[in-house]
Amino acid sequence: MMTLGDIGRSSAPGQGSAPGDDSDEEGGQDMFAGGEKSGLAVENPNRPGQRGLDSVRNILKQAQEGTRARQEQQDDDDEDETPPSHFTGRGMTLGSDDAPSQLVEDPNSNIRRAPPKVTRNLYFWRDGFSVEDGPLMRYDDPAHQETLRGIEAGRAPLHLMNVLPGQPTDVNVHRKMDEDYVAPKKKFVPFSGSGQRLGAPTPGFDSAPVSSSASASAAVTAPAQPPPQTVTVDSSAPTTSLQIRLGDGTRLVSRFNHTHTVGDIYAFVNASNTASRSRNYVLQTTFPPKELKDMGQILKDAGLLNAVVVQKWT
């Protein structure tokens, strides 16, 4: 398996197959490159009749060309891997009548631990690409084309992959160029809202039963959640997709122009979610978390192009 960095390196001069080498491009077999720290699972990008954007084809082709080199590197790493130390942490020296016991600090206690490794899935559709179950990023959007060029060079925005700086990441690439993007269904949340703790009956007191008719009436009069509102978008101007994760677990996805403001996002949330109109909250980015309080700042200046925004109750 390969990282995005391996894709960038495979496109450098002297890397990958020679220009005239067609030995690996005529077959229809799928390719898999395995590695301990990162990876890509890819399909042959040169199947007859399969045509996509140049950047997409280059990403898949570069991953294919780096397969053998990555496998050899993994084998070398497995042979040279140093076994972990069996004893770590702090310790105490053995004392005596003349010298008391002393605490010995762990020499590795100040070494920064790397974040845990995660796996992300990158999908290439006929009309755009997506990460995990996120929104579609269209090929004809200039902002998304810039993202594709970054992936082709071995770079991807942290917010796009939803990872921390320096976090080990396995990226599985799925080619679905003969299918249109279909938004995933919202996950059903079986239990939500407030509840009542069950307690033992107190002697001498009668508990008042709740009638079924009252319960049915309350269910009927409960406010219904309004359908997600749409944002007025100028199709002739640059657009971007925003994913908004609400505090109750709901996920909203909408398109905005680069010139829409942070205040427009708040207005969209309030119009789409009943609870947001009755509770105080703040919207913030994911990694690193940053509260969005400047209502007049446009999305492009706020770094919110193709971003994920999280609602936090206050």
PDB file of C-alpha atoms in Angstrom:
ATOM      1  CA  MET A   1       0.000   0.000   0.000  1.00  0.00           C
ATOM      2  CA  MET A   2       1.157   3.559  -0.625  1.00  0.00           C
ATOM      3  CA  THR A   3       0.877   7.005   0.865  1.00  0.00           C
ATOM      4  CA  LEU A   4       0.078  10.216  -0.976  1.00  0.00           C
ATOM      5  CA  GLY A   5       3.758  11.027  -0.614  1.00  0.00           C
ATOM      6  CA  ASP A   6       4.593   7.900  -2.590  1.00  0.00           C
ATOM      7  CA  ILE A   7       2.338   9.144  -5.387  1.00  0.00           C
ATOM      8  CA  GLY A   8       4.262  12.416  -5.503  1.00  0.00           C
ATOM      9  CA  ARG A   9       7.627  10.658  -5.514  1.00  0.00           C
ATOM     10  CA  SER A  10       6.580   8.287  -8.292  1.00  0.00           C
ATOM     11  CA  SER A  11       5.898  11.274 -10.551  1.00  0.00           C
ATOM     12  CA  ALA A  12       9.422  12.691 -10.120  1.00  0.00           C
ATOM     13  CA  PRO A  13      12.000  12.254 -12.919  1.00  0.00           C
ATOM     14  CA  GLY A  14      13.665   8.834 -12.861  1.00  0.00           C
ATOM     15  CA  GLN A  15      10.878   7.195 -10.861  1.00  0.00           C
ATOM     16  CA  GLY A  16       8.373   4.595 -12.078  1.00  0.00           C
ATOM     17  CA  SER A  17       8.229   2.961 -15.503  1.00  0.00           C
ATOM     18  CA  ALA A  18      10.057   4.204 -18.533  1.00  0.00           C
ATOM     19  CA  PRO A  19       7.980   6.170 -21.056  1.00  0.00           C
ATOM     20  CA  GLY A  20       8.041   3.329 -23.542  1.00  0.00           C
ATOM     21  CA  ASP A  21       7.396   0.506 -21.083  1.00  0.00           C
ATOM     22  CA  ASP A  22       3.960  -0.963 -21.847  1.00  0.00           C
ATOM     23  CA  SER A  23       4.382  -4.248 -19.987  1.00  0.00           C
ATOM     24  CA  ASP A  24       2.084  -3.257 -17.104  1.00  0.00           C
ATOM     25  CA  GLU A  25      -0.450  -1.183 -19.026  1.00  0.00           C
ATOM     26  CA  GLU A  26      -2.117  -3.737 -21.285  1.00  0.00           C
ATOM     27  CA  GLY A  27      -3.677  -5.997 -18.684  1.00  0.00           C
ATOM     28  CA  GLY A  28      -6.952  -5.461 -16.862  1.00  0.00           C
ATOM     29  CA  GLN A  29      -5.870  -6.804 -13.509  1.00  0.00           C
ATOM     30  CA  ASP A  30      -6.196  -4.827 -10.298  1.00  0.00           C
ATOM     31  CA  MET A  31      -3.040  -3.735  -8.476  1.00  0.00           C
ATOM     32  CA  PHE A  32      -2.338  -3.778  -4.730  1.00  0.00           C
ATOM     33  CA  ALA A  33       0.694  -2.303  -3.002  1.00  0.00           C
ATOM     34  CA  GLY A  34       1.202  -3.392   0.595  1.00  0.00           C
ATOM     35  CA  GLY A  35       3.113  -1.581   3.314  1.00  0.00           C
ATOM     36  CA  GLU A  36       3.333  -1.468   7.093  1.00  0.00           C
ATOM     37  CA  LYS A  37       2.874   2.278   7.577  1.00  0.00           C
ATOM     38  CA  SER A  38       0.608   3.358   4.724  1.00  0.00           C
ATOM     39  CA  GLY A  39      -1.113   2.120   1.632  1.00  0.00           C
ATOM     40  CA  LEU A  40      -3.183   2.349  -1.510  1.00  0.00           C
ATOM     41  CA  ALA A  41      -5.436  -0.247  -3.125  1.00  0.00           C
ATOM     42  CA  VAL A  42      -5.900   0.737  -6.770  1.00  0.00           C
ATOM     43  CA  GLU A  43      -7.368  -0.613  -9.978  1.00  0.00           C
ATOM     44  CA  ASN A  44      -5.694  -0.556 -13.393  1.00  0.00           C
ATOM     45  CA  PRO A  45      -6.185   3.058 -14.663  1.00  0.00           C
ATOM     46  CA  ASN A  46      -5.777   2.090 -18.331  1.00  0.00           C
ATOM     47  CA  ARG A  47      -8.711  -0.242 -18.885  1.00  0.00           C
ATOM     48  CA  PRO A  48     -10.227   0.241 -22.360  1.00  0.00           C
ATOM     49  CA  GLY A  49     -13.074   2.746 -22.361  1.00  0.00           C
ATOM     50  CA  GLN A  50     -12.150   4.203 -18.984  1.00  0.00           C
ATOM     51  CA  ARG A  51     -11.271   7.874 -19.323  1.00  0.00           C
ATOM     52  CA  GLY A  52     -11.121  10.497 -16.597  1.00  0.00           C
ATOM     53  CA  LEU A  53      -9.402  13.760 -15.971  1.00  0.00           C
ATOM     54  CA  ASP A  54      -5.648  13.928 -16.468  1.00  0.00           C
ATOM     55  CA  SER A  55      -4.978  14.413 -12.779  1.00  0.00           C
ATOM     56  CA  VAL A  56      -7.116  11.400 -11.829  1.00  0.00           C
ATOM     57  CA  ARG A  57      -5.400   9.155 -14.390  1.00  0.00           C
ATOM     58  CA  ASN A  58      -2.006  10.370 -13.240  1.00  0.00           C
ATOM     59  CA  ILE A  59      -2.824   9.678  -9.577  1.00  0.00           C
ATOM     60  CA  LEU A  60      -3.838   6.091 -10.346  1.00  0.00           C
ATOM     61  CA  LYS A  61      -0.974   5.523 -12.778  1.00  0.00           C
ATOM     62  CA  GLN A  62       1.631   6.875 -10.344  1.00  0.00           C
ATOM     63  CA  ALA A  63       0.290   4.605  -7.617  1.00  0.00           C
ATOM     64  CA  GLN A  64       0.530   1.628  -9.987  1.00  0.00           C
ATOM     65  CA  GLU A  65       4.088   2.465 -11.023  1.00  0.00           C
ATOM     66  CA  GLY A  66       5.220   2.718  -7.382  1.00  0.00           C
ATOM     67  CA  THR A  67       3.833  -0.689  -6.394  1.00  0.00           C
ATOM     68  CA  ARG A  68       6.970  -2.769  -6.871  1.00  0.00           C
ATOM     69  CA  ALA A  69       9.333  -0.260  -5.262  1.00  0.00           C
ATOM     70  CA  ARG A  70       7.056   0.060  -2.240  1.00  0.00           C
ATOM     71  CA  GLN A  71       6.867  -3.731  -1.810  1.00  0.00           C
ATOM     72  CA  GLU A  72      10.652  -4.024  -1.914  1.00  0.00           C
ATOM     73  CA  GLN A  73      10.987  -1.239   0.652  1.00  0.00           C
ATOM     74  CA  GLN A  74       8.530  -3.009   2.944  1.00  0.00           C
ATOM     75  CA  ASP A  75      10.534  -6.241   2.733  1.00  0.00           C
ATOM     76  CA  ASP A  76      13.715  -4.358   3.664  1.00  0.00           C
ATOM     77  CA  ASP A  77      11.966  -2.629   6.558  1.00  0.00           C
ATOM     78  CA  ASP A  78      10.693  -5.965   7.881  1.00  0.00           C
ATOM     79  CA  GLU A  79      14.218  -7.392   7.875  1.00  0.00           C
ATOM     80  CA  ASP A  80      15.821  -4.369   9.530  1.00  0.00           C
ATOM     81  CA  GLU A  81      13.118  -3.723  12.105  1.00  0.00           C
ATOM     82  CA  THR A  82      14.493  -3.486  15.636  1.00  0.00           C
ATOM     83  CA  PRO A  83      12.523  -5.400  18.302  1.00  0.00           C
ATOM     84  CA  PRO A  84      10.845  -3.109  20.843  1.00  0.00           C
ATOM     85  CA  SER A  85      12.300  -2.739  24.297  1.00  0.00           C
ATOM     86  CA  HIS A  86      10.689  -5.038  26.870  1.00  0.00           C
ATOM     87  CA  PHE A  87      11.071  -2.600  29.757  1.00  0.00           C
ATOM     88  CA  THR A  88       9.999   1.032  29.619  1.00  0.00           C
ATOM     89  CA  GLY A  89       8.979   3.745  32.053  1.00  0.00           C
ATOM     90  CA  ARG A  90      10.417   4.932  35.338  1.00  0.00           C
ATOM     91  CA  GLY A  91      12.301   2.791  37.831  1.00  0.00           C
ATOM     92  CA  MET A  92      13.973   2.747  41.257  1.00  0.00           C
ATOM     93  CA  THR A  93      17.569   1.938  42.078  1.00  0.00           C
ATOM     94  CA  LEU A  94      18.240  -0.549  44.845  1.00  0.00           C
ATOM     95  CA  GLY A  95      19.216   1.267  48.033  1.00  0.00           C
ATOM     96  CA  SER A  96      21.469   0.199  50.861  1.00  0.00           C
ATOM     97  CA  ASP A  97      22.352   1.298  54.373  1.00  0.00           C
ATOM     98  CA  ASP A  98      24.742   3.867  52.948  1.00  0.00           C
ATOM     99  CA  ALA A  99      22.737   5.070  49.896  1.00  0.00           C
ATOM    100  CA  PRO A 100      18.943   5.423  49.685  1.00  0.00           C
ATOM    101  CA  SER A 101      16.918   4.270  46.686  1.00  0.00           C
ATOM    102  CA  GLN A 102      16.631   6.792  43.881  1.00  0.00           C
ATOM    103  CA  LEU A 103      13.997   7.374  41.235  1.00  0.00           C
ATOM    104  CA  VAL A 104      15.224   6.965  37.647  1.00  0.00           C
ATOM    105  CA  GLU A 105      13.124   8.833  35.085  1.00  0.00           C
ATOM    106  CA  ASP A 106      12.167   7.303  31.760  1.00  0.00           C
ATOM    107  CA  PRO A 107      14.633   8.696  29.167  1.00  0.00           C
ATOM    108  CA  ASN A 108      11.897   8.428  26.504  1.00  0.00           C
ATOM    109  CA  SER A 109       9.231  10.241  28.487  1.00  0.00           C
ATOM    110  CA  ASN A 110       9.755  13.494  26.572  1.00  0.00           C
ATOM    111  CA  ILE A 111       9.577  11.857  23.146  1.00  0.00           C
ATOM    112  CA  ARG A 112       6.402  12.921  21.400  1.00  0.00           C
ATOM    113  CA  ARG A 113       4.204   9.981  20.524  1.00  0.00           C
ATOM    114  CA  ALA A 114       2.815   9.875  16.984  1.00  0.00           C
ATOM    115  CA  PRO A 115      -0.982   9.905  16.588  1.00  0.00           C
ATOM    116  CA  PRO A 116      -2.564   6.504  15.883  1.00  0.00           C
ATOM    117  CA  LYS A 117      -2.666   5.351  12.274  1.00  0.00           C
ATOM    118  CA  VAL A 118      -5.982   5.800  10.467  1.00  0.00           C
ATOM    119  CA  THR A 119      -7.433   4.673   7.136  1.00  0.00           C
ATOM    120  CA  ARG A 120      -9.182   6.941   4.652  1.00  0.00           C
ATOM    121  CA  ASN A 121     -11.056   5.988   1.460  1.00  0.00           C
ATOM    122  CA  LEU A 122     -10.750   8.177  -1.644  1.00  0.00           C
ATOM    123  CA  TYR A 123     -13.417   7.661  -4.340  1.00  0.00           C
ATOM    124  CA  PHE A 124     -13.202   8.842  -7.964  1.00  0.00           C
ATOM    125  CA  TRP A 125     -16.693   9.092  -9.516  1.00  0.00           C
ATOM    126  CA  ARG A 126     -17.794  10.050 -13.020  1.00  0.00           C
ATOM    127  CA  ASP A 127     -18.755  13.572 -11.926  1.00  0.00           C
ATOM    128  CA  GLY A 128     -16.258  14.202  -9.117  1.00  0.00           C
ATOM    129  CA  PHE A 129     -14.440  12.690  -6.144  1.00  0.00           C
ATOM    130  CA  SER A 130     -15.139  12.263  -2.435  1.00  0.00           C
ATOM    131  CA  VAL A 131     -13.403  11.220   0.791  1.00  0.00           C
ATOM    132  CA  GLU A 132     -15.128   8.656   3.025  1.00  0.00           C
ATOM    133  CA  ASP A 133     -18.860   9.505   3.071  1.00  0.00           C
ATOM    134  CA  GLY A 134     -18.230  13.207   2.523  1.00  0.00           C
ATOM    135  CA  PRO A 135     -19.767  15.471  -0.119  1.00  0.00           C
ATOM    136  CA  LEU A 136     -18.999  15.307  -3.827  1.00  0.00           C
ATOM    137  CA  MET A 137     -16.191  17.568  -5.050  1.00  0.00           C
ATOM    138  CA  ARG A 138     -16.820  18.184  -8.736  1.00  0.00           C
ATOM    139  CA  TYR A 139     -14.040  18.003 -11.304  1.00  0.00           C
ATOM    140  CA  ASP A 140     -15.201  21.231 -12.974  1.00  0.00           C
ATOM    141  CA  ASP A 141     -14.821  23.299  -9.784  1.00  0.00           C
ATOM    142  CA  PRO A 142     -11.506  25.254  -9.907  1.00  0.00           C
ATOM    143  CA  ALA A 143     -10.979  24.802  -6.153  1.00  0.00           C
ATOM    144  CA  HIS A 144     -11.375  21.029  -6.459  1.00  0.00           C
ATOM    145  CA  GLN A 145      -9.046  20.935  -9.461  1.00  0.00           C
ATOM    146  CA  GLU A 146      -6.403  22.540  -7.266  1.00  0.00           C
ATOM    147  CA  THR A 147      -7.031  19.848  -4.639  1.00  0.00           C
ATOM    148  CA  LEU A 148      -6.584  17.147  -7.287  1.00  0.00           C
ATOM    149  CA  ARG A 149      -3.283  18.660  -8.375  1.00  0.00           C
ATOM    150  CA  GLY A 150      -2.170  18.615  -4.737  1.00  0.00           C
ATOM    151  CA  ILE A 151      -3.057  14.917  -4.397  1.00  0.00           C
ATOM    152  CA  GLU A 152      -1.256  14.218  -7.674  1.00  0.00           C
ATOM    153  CA  ALA A 153       1.865  15.859  -6.185  1.00  0.00           C
ATOM    154  CA  GLY A 154       1.554  13.787  -2.995  1.00  0.00           C
ATOM    155  CA  ARG A 155      -0.181  16.417  -0.851  1.00  0.00           C
ATOM    156  CA  ALA A 156      -3.727  16.666   0.482  1.00  0.00           C
ATOM    157  CA  PRO A 157      -5.352  19.203   2.837  1.00  0.00           C
ATOM    158  CA  LEU A 158      -5.540  17.962   6.422  1.00  0.00           C
ATOM    159  CA  HIS A 159      -9.215  18.914   6.665  1.00  0.00           C
ATOM    160  CA  LEU A 160      -9.980  16.872   3.555  1.00  0.00           C
ATOM    161  CA  MET A 161      -8.549  13.685   5.080  1.00  0.00           C
ATOM    162  CA  ASN A 162      -9.687  14.707   8.586  1.00  0.00           C
ATOM    163  CA  VAL A 163      -6.279  13.876  10.109  1.00  0.00           C
ATOM    164  CA  LEU A 164      -3.767  15.533  12.393  1.00  0.00           C
ATOM    165  CA  PRO A 165      -0.400  16.892  11.178  1.00  0.00           C
ATOM    166  CA  GLY A 166       2.065  14.008  10.955  1.00  0.00           C
ATOM    167  CA  GLN A 167      -0.625  11.339  11.563  1.00  0.00           C
ATOM    168  CA  PRO A 168       0.105   8.031   9.740  1.00  0.00           C
ATOM    169  CA  THR A 169      -2.651   7.462   7.176  1.00  0.00           C
ATOM    170  CA  ASP A 170      -3.562   4.543   4.903  1.00  0.00           C
ATOM    171  CA  VAL A 171      -5.368   5.761   1.768  1.00  0.00           C
ATOM    172  CA  ASN A 172      -7.494   3.310  -0.209  1.00  0.00           C
ATOM    173  CA  VAL A 173      -8.278   4.604  -3.712  1.00  0.00           C
ATOM    174  CA  HIS A 174     -11.511   3.382  -5.325  1.00  0.00           C
ATOM    175  CA  ARG A 175     -12.126   3.902  -9.049  1.00  0.00           C
ATOM    176  CA  LYS A 176     -15.835   4.356  -9.828  1.00  0.00           C
ATOM    177  CA  MET A 177     -15.512   6.439 -12.999  1.00  0.00           C
ATOM    178  CA  ASP A 178     -18.468   4.644 -14.594  1.00  0.00           C
ATOM    179  CA  GLU A 179     -20.820   5.617 -11.741  1.00  0.00           C
ATOM    180  CA  ASP A 180     -22.356   8.912 -10.676  1.00  0.00           C
ATOM    181  CA  TYR A 181     -21.944  10.025  -7.079  1.00  0.00           C
ATOM    182  CA  VAL A 182     -24.841   9.134  -4.792  1.00  0.00           C
ATOM    183  CA  ALA A 183     -24.987  10.819  -1.393  1.00  0.00           C
ATOM    184  CA  PRO A 184     -24.858   8.214   1.421  1.00  0.00           C
ATOM    185  CA  LYS A 185     -27.946   7.727   3.522  1.00  0.00           C
ATOM    186  CA  LYS A 186     -27.962   9.372   6.929  1.00  0.00           C
ATOM    187  CA  LYS A 187     -27.162   6.993   9.759  1.00  0.00           C
ATOM    188  CA  PHE A 188     -30.148   6.172  11.937  1.00  0.00           C
ATOM    189  CA  VAL A 189     -29.737   7.255  15.570  1.00  0.00           C
ATOM    190  CA  PRO A 190     -31.939   4.907  17.651  1.00  0.00           C
ATOM    191  CA  PHE A 191     -31.684   6.732  20.977  1.00  0.00           C
ATOM    192  CA  SER A 192     -31.666  10.507  21.411  1.00  0.00           C
ATOM    193  CA  GLY A 193     -33.219  13.214  23.567  1.00  0.00           C
ATOM    194  CA  SER A 194     -33.797  13.343  27.314  1.00  0.00           C
ATOM    195  CA  GLY A 195     -34.871  10.512  29.601  1.00  0.00           C
ATOM    196  CA  GLN A 196     -36.001   9.677  33.133  1.00  0.00           C
ATOM    197  CA  ARG A 197     -34.048   7.545  35.570  1.00  0.00           C
ATOM    198  CA  LEU A 198     -35.970   4.560  36.928  1.00  0.00           C
ATOM    199  CA  GLY A 199     -36.098   4.613  40.736  1.00  0.00           C
ATOM    200  CA  ALA A 200     -37.538   2.329  43.400  1.00  0.00           C
ATOM    201  CA  PRO A 201     -41.035   3.253  44.599  1.00  0.00           C
ATOM    202  CA  THR A 202     -41.095   5.133  47.893  1.00  0.00           C
ATOM    203  CA  PRO A 203     -43.388   3.581  50.552  1.00  0.00           C
ATOM    204  CA  GLY A 204     -46.375   5.760  51.444  1.00  0.00           C
ATOM    205  CA  PHE A 205     -46.488   7.602  48.108  1.00  0.00           C
ATOM    206  CA  ASP A 206     -48.562   6.758  45.102  1.00  0.00           C
ATOM    207  CA  SER A 207     -46.965   7.302  41.740  1.00  0.00           C
ATOM    208  CA  ALA A 208     -49.236   9.027  39.246  1.00  0.00           C
ATOM    209  CA  PRO A 209     -49.486   6.960  36.074  1.00  0.00           C
ATOM    210  CA  VAL A 210     -49.049   8.668  32.737  1.00  0.00           C
ATOM    211  CA  SER A 211     -51.953   8.032  30.411  1.00  0.00           C
ATOM    212  CA  SER A 212     -51.271   6.658  26.948  1.00  0.00           C
ATOM    213  CA  SER A 213     -53.431   9.389  25.434  1.00  0.00           C
ATOM    214  CA  ALA A 214     -51.237  12.083  26.973  1.00  0.00           C
ATOM    215  CA  SER A 215     -48.141  10.379  25.565  1.00  0.00           C
ATOM    216  CA  ALA A 216     -49.724  10.161  22.126  1.00  0.00           C
ATOM    217  CA  SER A 217     -50.718  13.825  22.280  1.00  0.00           C
ATOM    218  CA  ALA A 218     -47.183  14.847  23.205  1.00  0.00           C
ATOM    219  CA  ALA A 219     -45.830  12.844  20.290  1.00  0.00           C
ATOM    220  CA  VAL A 220     -48.224  14.519  17.882  1.00  0.00           C
ATOM    221  CA  THR A 221     -47.476  18.048  19.084  1.00  0.00           C
ATOM    222  CA  ALA A 222     -43.666  17.585  19.080  1.00  0.00           C
ATOM    223  CA  PRO A 223     -42.117  20.032  16.592  1.00  0.00           C
ATOM    224  CA  ALA A 224     -41.019  18.385  13.383  1.00  0.00           C
ATOM    225  CA  GLN A 225     -37.517  18.938  12.065  1.00  0.00           C
ATOM    226  CA  PRO A 226     -37.670  21.184   8.987  1.00  0.00           C
ATOM    227  CA  PRO A 227     -36.097  19.876   5.799  1.00  0.00           C
ATOM    228  CA  PRO A 228     -32.560  21.109   5.067  1.00  0.00           C
ATOM    229  CA  GLN A 229     -32.615  24.531   3.462  1.00  0.00           C
ATOM    230  CA  THR A 230     -30.761  25.377   0.294  1.00  0.00           C
ATOM    231  CA  VAL A 231     -28.307  28.207  -0.184  1.00  0.00           C
ATOM    232  CA  THR A 232     -28.623  30.564  -3.138  1.00  0.00           C
ATOM    233  CA  VAL A 233     -25.507  29.849  -5.180  1.00  0.00           C
ATOM    234  CA  ASP A 234     -24.197  31.756  -8.191  1.00  0.00           C
ATOM    235  CA  SER A 235     -23.226  28.949 -10.578  1.00  0.00           C
ATOM    236  CA  SER A 236     -21.092  31.318 -12.652  1.00  0.00           C
ATOM    237  CA  ALA A 237     -18.825  32.029  -9.660  1.00  0.00           C
ATOM    238  CA  PRO A 238     -16.468  29.585  -7.884  1.00  0.00           C
ATOM    239  CA  THR A 239     -18.303  27.216  -5.538  1.00  0.00           C
ATOM    240  CA  THR A 240     -17.355  24.865  -2.724  1.00  0.00           C
ATOM    241  CA  SER A 241     -19.008  22.143  -0.640  1.00  0.00           C
ATOM    242  CA  LEU A 242     -19.315  22.348   3.134  1.00  0.00           C
ATOM    243  CA  GLN A 243     -20.132  19.485   5.488  1.00  0.00           C
ATOM    244  CA  ILE A 244     -21.669  20.615   8.791  1.00  0.00           C
ATOM    245  CA  ARG A 245     -21.875  18.143  11.687  1.00  0.00           C
ATOM    246  CA  LEU A 246     -24.537  19.260  14.152  1.00  0.00           C
ATOM    247  CA  GLY A 247     -24.507  18.679  17.889  1.00  0.00           C
ATOM    248  CA  ASP A 248     -27.396  16.171  17.692  1.00  0.00           C
ATOM    249  CA  GLY A 249     -25.538  13.950  15.225  1.00  0.00           C
ATOM    250  CA  THR A 250     -27.209  15.307  12.091  1.00  0.00           C
ATOM    251  CA  ARG A 251     -24.990  16.002   9.102  1.00  0.00           C
ATOM    252  CA  LEU A 252     -25.764  18.787   6.634  1.00  0.00           C
ATOM    253  CA  VAL A 253     -24.076  19.184   3.242  1.00  0.00           C
ATOM    254  CA  SER A 254     -24.536  22.262   1.055  1.00  0.00           C
ATOM    255  CA  ARG A 255     -22.820  24.219  -1.689  1.00  0.00           C
ATOM    256  CA  PHE A 256     -21.667  27.792  -1.158  1.00  0.00           C
ATOM    257  CA  ASN A 257     -19.867  30.407  -3.209  1.00  0.00           C
ATOM    258  CA  HIS A 258     -16.376  31.382  -2.119  1.00  0.00           C
ATOM    259  CA  THR A 259     -17.786  34.829  -1.307  1.00  0.00           C
ATOM    260  CA  HIS A 260     -20.429  33.577   1.111  1.00  0.00           C
ATOM    261  CA  THR A 261     -19.697  34.538   4.719  1.00  0.00           C
ATOM    262  CA  VAL A 262     -19.454  32.719   8.032  1.00  0.00           C
ATOM    263  CA  GLY A 263     -22.761  34.373   8.916  1.00  0.00           C
ATOM    264  CA  ASP A 264     -24.350  32.628   5.920  1.00  0.00           C
ATOM    265  CA  ILE A 265     -23.320  29.261   7.397  1.00  0.00           C
ATOM    266  CA  TYR A 266     -24.972  30.132  10.722  1.00  0.00           C
ATOM    267  CA  ALA A 267     -28.134  31.211   8.868  1.00  0.00           C
ATOM    268  CA  PHE A 268     -28.174  27.938   6.934  1.00  0.00           C
ATOM    269  CA  VAL A 269     -27.835  25.904  10.144  1.00  0.00           C
ATOM    270  CA  ASN A 270     -30.599  27.849  11.908  1.00  0.00           C
ATOM    271  CA  ALA A 271     -32.933  27.408   8.945  1.00  0.00           C
ATOM    272  CA  SER A 272     -32.226  23.679   8.669  1.00  0.00           C
ATOM    273  CA  ASN A 273     -32.275  22.611  12.336  1.00  0.00           C
ATOM    274  CA  THR A 274     -34.944  23.445  14.937  1.00  0.00           C
ATOM    275  CA  ALA A 275     -32.724  22.851  17.984  1.00  0.00           C
ATOM    276  CA  SER A 276     -30.127  25.292  16.672  1.00  0.00           C
ATOM    277  CA  ARG A 277     -32.648  28.134  16.865  1.00  0.00           C
ATOM    278  CA  SER A 278     -33.381  27.521  20.557  1.00  0.00           C
ATOM    279  CA  ARG A 279     -29.892  26.763  21.937  1.00  0.00           C
ATOM    280  CA  ASN A 280     -26.639  28.664  22.007  1.00  0.00           C
ATOM    281  CA  TYR A 281     -23.873  27.192  19.929  1.00  0.00           C
ATOM    282  CA  VAL A 282     -20.698  27.996  18.045  1.00  0.00           C
ATOM    283  CA  LEU A 283     -19.356  26.572  14.786  1.00  0.00           C
ATOM    284  CA  GLN A 284     -15.733  25.512  14.608  1.00  0.00           C
ATOM    285  CA  THR A 285     -13.287  23.746  12.317  1.00  0.00           C
ATOM    286  CA  THR A 286     -12.008  20.236  13.036  1.00  0.00           C
ATOM    287  CA  PHE A 287      -8.209  20.111  12.970  1.00  0.00           C
ATOM    288  CA  PRO A 288      -7.033  22.327  14.443  1.00  0.00           C
ATOM    289  CA  PRO A 289     -10.269  23.361  16.200  1.00  0.00           C
ATOM    290  CA  LYS A 290     -10.953  27.066  15.606  1.00  0.00           C
ATOM    291  CA  GLU A 291     -14.166  28.843  16.513  1.00  0.00           C
ATOM    292  CA  LEU A 292     -15.813  30.755  13.665  1.00  0.00           C
ATOM    293  CA  LYS A 293     -17.016  34.042  15.165  1.00  0.00           C
ATOM    294  CA  ASP A 294     -16.295  36.619  12.432  1.00  0.00           C
ATOM    295  CA  MET A 295     -19.683  36.663  10.734  1.00  0.00           C
ATOM    296  CA  GLY A 296     -18.500  38.953   7.929  1.00  0.00           C
ATOM    297  CA  GLN A 297     -15.474  36.876   6.901  1.00  0.00           C
ATOM    298  CA  ILE A 298     -15.861  35.154   3.513  1.00  0.00           C
ATOM    299  CA  LEU A 299     -15.317  31.407   3.244  1.00  0.00           C
ATOM    300  CA  LYS A 300     -12.202  31.686   1.096  1.00  0.00           C
ATOM    301  CA  ASP A 301     -10.438  33.970   3.590  1.00  0.00           C
ATOM    302  CA  ALA A 302     -11.569  31.788   6.503  1.00  0.00           C
ATOM    303  CA  GLY A 303      -9.982  28.687   4.899  1.00  0.00           C
ATOM    304  CA  LEU A 304     -13.337  26.912   4.687  1.00  0.00           C
ATOM    305  CA  LEU A 305     -13.210  25.674   1.081  1.00  0.00           C
ATOM    306  CA  ASN A 306     -14.265  21.990   1.026  1.00  0.00           C
ATOM    307  CA  ALA A 307     -14.080  22.011   4.823  1.00  0.00           C
ATOM    308  CA  VAL A 308     -15.854  20.162   7.623  1.00  0.00           C
ATOM    309  CA  VAL A 309     -17.508  22.386  10.244  1.00  0.00           C
ATOM    310  CA  VAL A 310     -18.654  21.110  13.648  1.00  0.00           C
ATOM    311  CA  GLN A 311     -21.418  22.566  15.830  1.00  0.00           C
ATOM    312  CA  LYS A 312     -20.600  22.860  19.531  1.00  0.00           C
ATOM    313  CA  TRP A 313     -23.292  23.576  22.106  1.00  0.00           C
ATOM    314  CA  THR A 314     -22.391  26.314  24.607  1.00  0.00           C
TER     315      THR A 314
END
